[in-house]
CSV table of C-alpha atoms in Angstrom, one decimal:
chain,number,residue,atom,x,y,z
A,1,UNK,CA,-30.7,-23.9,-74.2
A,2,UNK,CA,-31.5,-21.1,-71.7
A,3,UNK,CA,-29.8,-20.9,-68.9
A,4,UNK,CA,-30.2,-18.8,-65.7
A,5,UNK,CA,-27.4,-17.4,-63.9
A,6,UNK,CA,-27.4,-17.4,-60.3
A,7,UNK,CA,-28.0,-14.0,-58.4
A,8,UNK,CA,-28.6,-14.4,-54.6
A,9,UNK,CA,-28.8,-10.9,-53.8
A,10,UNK,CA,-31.2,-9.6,-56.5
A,11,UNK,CA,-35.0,-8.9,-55.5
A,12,UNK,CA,-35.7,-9.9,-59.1
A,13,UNK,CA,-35.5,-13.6,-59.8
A,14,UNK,CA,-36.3,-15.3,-62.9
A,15,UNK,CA,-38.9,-18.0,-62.7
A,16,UNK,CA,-39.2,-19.1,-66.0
A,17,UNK,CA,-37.7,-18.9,-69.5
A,18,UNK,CA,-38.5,-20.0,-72.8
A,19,UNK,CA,-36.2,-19.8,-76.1
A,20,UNK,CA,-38.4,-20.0,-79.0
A,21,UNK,CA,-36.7,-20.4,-82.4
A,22,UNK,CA,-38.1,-18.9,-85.4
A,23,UNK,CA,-38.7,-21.0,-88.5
A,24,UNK,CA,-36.3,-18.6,-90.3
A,25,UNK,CA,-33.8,-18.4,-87.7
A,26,UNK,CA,-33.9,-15.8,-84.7
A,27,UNK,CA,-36.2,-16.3,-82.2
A,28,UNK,CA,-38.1,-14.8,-79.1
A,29,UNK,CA,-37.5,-15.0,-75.7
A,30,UNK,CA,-40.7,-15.6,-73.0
A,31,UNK,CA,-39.8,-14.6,-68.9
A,32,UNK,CA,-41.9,-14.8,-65.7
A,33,UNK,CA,-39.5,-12.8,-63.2
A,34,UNK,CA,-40.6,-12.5,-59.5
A,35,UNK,CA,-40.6,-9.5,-57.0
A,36,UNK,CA,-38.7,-11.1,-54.4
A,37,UNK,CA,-37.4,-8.2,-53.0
A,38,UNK,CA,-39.1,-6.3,-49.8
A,39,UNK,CA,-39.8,-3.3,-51.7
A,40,UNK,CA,-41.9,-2.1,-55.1
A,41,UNK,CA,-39.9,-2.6,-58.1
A,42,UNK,CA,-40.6,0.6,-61.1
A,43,UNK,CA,-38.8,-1.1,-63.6
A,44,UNK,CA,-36.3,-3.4,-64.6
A,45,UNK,CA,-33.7,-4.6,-67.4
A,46,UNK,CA,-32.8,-8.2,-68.4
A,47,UNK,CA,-29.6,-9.3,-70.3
A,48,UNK,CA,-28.7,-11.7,-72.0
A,49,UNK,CA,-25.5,-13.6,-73.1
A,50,UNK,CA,-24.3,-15.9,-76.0
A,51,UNK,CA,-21.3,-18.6,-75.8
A,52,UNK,CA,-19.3,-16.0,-77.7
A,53,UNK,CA,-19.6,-12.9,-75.2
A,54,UNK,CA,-21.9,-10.8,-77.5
A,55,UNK,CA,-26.0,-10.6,-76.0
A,56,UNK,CA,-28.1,-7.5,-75.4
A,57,UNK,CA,-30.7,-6.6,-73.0
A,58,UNK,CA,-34.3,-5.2,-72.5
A,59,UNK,CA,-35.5,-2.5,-70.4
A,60,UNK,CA,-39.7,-2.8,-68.8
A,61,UNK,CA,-40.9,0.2,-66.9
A,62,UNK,CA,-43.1,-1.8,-64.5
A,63,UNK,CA,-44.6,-1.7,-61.4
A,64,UNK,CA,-44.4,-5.0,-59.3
A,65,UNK,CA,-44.8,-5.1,-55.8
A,66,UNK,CA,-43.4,-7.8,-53.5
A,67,UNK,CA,-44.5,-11.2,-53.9
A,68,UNK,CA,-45.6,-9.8,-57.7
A,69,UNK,CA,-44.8,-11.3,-61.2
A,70,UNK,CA,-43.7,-10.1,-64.3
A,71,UNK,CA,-44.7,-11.7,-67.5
A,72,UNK,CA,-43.6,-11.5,-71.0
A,73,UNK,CA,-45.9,-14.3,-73.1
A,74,UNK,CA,-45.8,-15.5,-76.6
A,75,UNK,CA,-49.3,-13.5,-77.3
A,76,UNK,CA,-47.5,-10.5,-76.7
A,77,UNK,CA,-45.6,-11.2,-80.1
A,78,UNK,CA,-45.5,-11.4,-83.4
A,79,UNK,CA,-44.7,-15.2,-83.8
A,80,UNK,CA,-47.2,-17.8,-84.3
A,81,UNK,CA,-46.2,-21.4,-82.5
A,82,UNK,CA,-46.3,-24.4,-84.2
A,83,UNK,CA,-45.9,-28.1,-83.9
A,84,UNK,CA,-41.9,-28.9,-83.7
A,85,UNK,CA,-42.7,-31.8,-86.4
A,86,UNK,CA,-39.3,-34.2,-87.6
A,87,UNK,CA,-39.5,-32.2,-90.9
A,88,UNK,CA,-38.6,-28.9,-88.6
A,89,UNK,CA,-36.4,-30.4,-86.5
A,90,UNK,CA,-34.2,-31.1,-89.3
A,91,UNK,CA,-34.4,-27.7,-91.5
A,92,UNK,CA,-33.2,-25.6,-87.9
A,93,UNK,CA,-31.1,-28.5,-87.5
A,94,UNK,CA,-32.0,-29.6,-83.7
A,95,UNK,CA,-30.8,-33.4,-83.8
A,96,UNK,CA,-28.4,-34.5,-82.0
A,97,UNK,CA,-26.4,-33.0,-78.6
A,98,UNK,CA,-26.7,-29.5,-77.7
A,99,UNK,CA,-25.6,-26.8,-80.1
A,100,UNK,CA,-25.6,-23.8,-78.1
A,101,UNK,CA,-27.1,-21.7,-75.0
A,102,UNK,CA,-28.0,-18.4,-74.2
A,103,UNK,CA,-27.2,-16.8,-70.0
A,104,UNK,CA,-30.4,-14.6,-69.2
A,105,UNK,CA,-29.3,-12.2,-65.9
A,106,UNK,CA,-31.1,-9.3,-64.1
A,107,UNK,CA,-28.9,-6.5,-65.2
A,108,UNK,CA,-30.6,-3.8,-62.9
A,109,UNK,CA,-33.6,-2.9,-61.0
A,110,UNK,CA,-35.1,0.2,-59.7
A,111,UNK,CA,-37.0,0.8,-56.9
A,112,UNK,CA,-40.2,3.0,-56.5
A,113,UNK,CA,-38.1,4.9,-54.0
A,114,UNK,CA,-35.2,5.9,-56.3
A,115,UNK,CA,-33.0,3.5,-54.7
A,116,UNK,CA,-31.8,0.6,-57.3
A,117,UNK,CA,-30.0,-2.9,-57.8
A,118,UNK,CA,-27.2,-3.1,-60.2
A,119,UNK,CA,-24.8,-6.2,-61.1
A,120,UNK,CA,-22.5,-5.2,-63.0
A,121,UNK,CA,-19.8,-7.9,-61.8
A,122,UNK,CA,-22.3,-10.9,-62.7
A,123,UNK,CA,-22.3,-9.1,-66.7
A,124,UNK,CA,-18.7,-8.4,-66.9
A,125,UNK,CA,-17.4,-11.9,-65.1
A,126,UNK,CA,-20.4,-13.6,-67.3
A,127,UNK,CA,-19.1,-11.6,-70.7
A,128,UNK,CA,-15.2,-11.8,-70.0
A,129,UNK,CA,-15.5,-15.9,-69.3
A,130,UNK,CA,-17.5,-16.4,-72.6
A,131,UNK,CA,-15.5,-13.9,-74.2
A,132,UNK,CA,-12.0,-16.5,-73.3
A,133,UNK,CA,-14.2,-19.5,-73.8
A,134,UNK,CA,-15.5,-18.6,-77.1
A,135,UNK,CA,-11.6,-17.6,-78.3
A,136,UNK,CA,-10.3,-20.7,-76.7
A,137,UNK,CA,-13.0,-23.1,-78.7
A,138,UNK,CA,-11.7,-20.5,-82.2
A,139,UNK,CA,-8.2,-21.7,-81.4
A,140,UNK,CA,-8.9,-25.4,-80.8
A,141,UNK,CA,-10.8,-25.6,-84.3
A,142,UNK,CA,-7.5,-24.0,-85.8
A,143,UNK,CA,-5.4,-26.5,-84.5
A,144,UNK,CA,-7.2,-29.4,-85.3
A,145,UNK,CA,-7.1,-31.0,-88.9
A,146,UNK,CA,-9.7,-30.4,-91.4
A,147,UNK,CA,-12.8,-32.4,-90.9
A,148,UNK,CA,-13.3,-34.9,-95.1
């Protein structure tokens, strides 16, 4: 499940994202990211986060002026979509509750006047809390008995 976490003060907001699963595991991610700012943007990097801390991020050089969007589509990729039949569903086992999530943050943004945006304290606060919650869940799987 994709999940967006909440910057108020970034001039780049995320107005949509997709996680698409690949058939043989992996996947690709889709955005639409908004210039909300007041001035040009020149380019821009979005991170990402798993439950247990670890993530990477990507880096566009792109121009987008206010009120402009940013798109990164499926036809831009290598996958091919296809119909999420019940015989799918069960080989990347997606029955049942929720198995996992994935944080997507604007990392930083820079500014066609050399001035930039940089939130460091949303990645390291987002990273340090998985980072516990993920050790946390490790220990409570230790402790509890052996599943038959």
């Amino acid at each position: 499940m994709p999940l967006i976490a909440v910057q108020p003060d970034c001039p780049l907001q995320f107005d949509r994202v997709e996680r698409l699963m690949n058939v043989d595991r992996g996947g690709a991610d889709i955005y639409r990211l908004l210039n909300r700012g007041s001035k040009p943007i020149s380019g821009f990097t979005i991170a990402y986060l798993y439950p247990n801390g670890n993530g990477g991020s990507r880096g566009w050089n792109r121009y987008l002026r206010p009120g402009e969007y940013a798109e990164d589509t499926i036809e831009g990729k290598t996958h091919r979509l296809r119909p999420l039949t019940d015989a799918l569903k069960d080989k990347l086992d997606l029955r049942g509750p929720m198995k996992g999530f994935v944080i997507y943050f604007v990392e930083s943004v820079e500014f066609a006047d050399g001035s930039s945006y940089k939130d460091e304290t949303t990645y390291k606060a987002l990273r340090l809390y998985l980072e516990d919650l993920g050790e946390k869940v490790y220990q409570a799987e230790r402790k509890s008995p052996a599943s038959p």
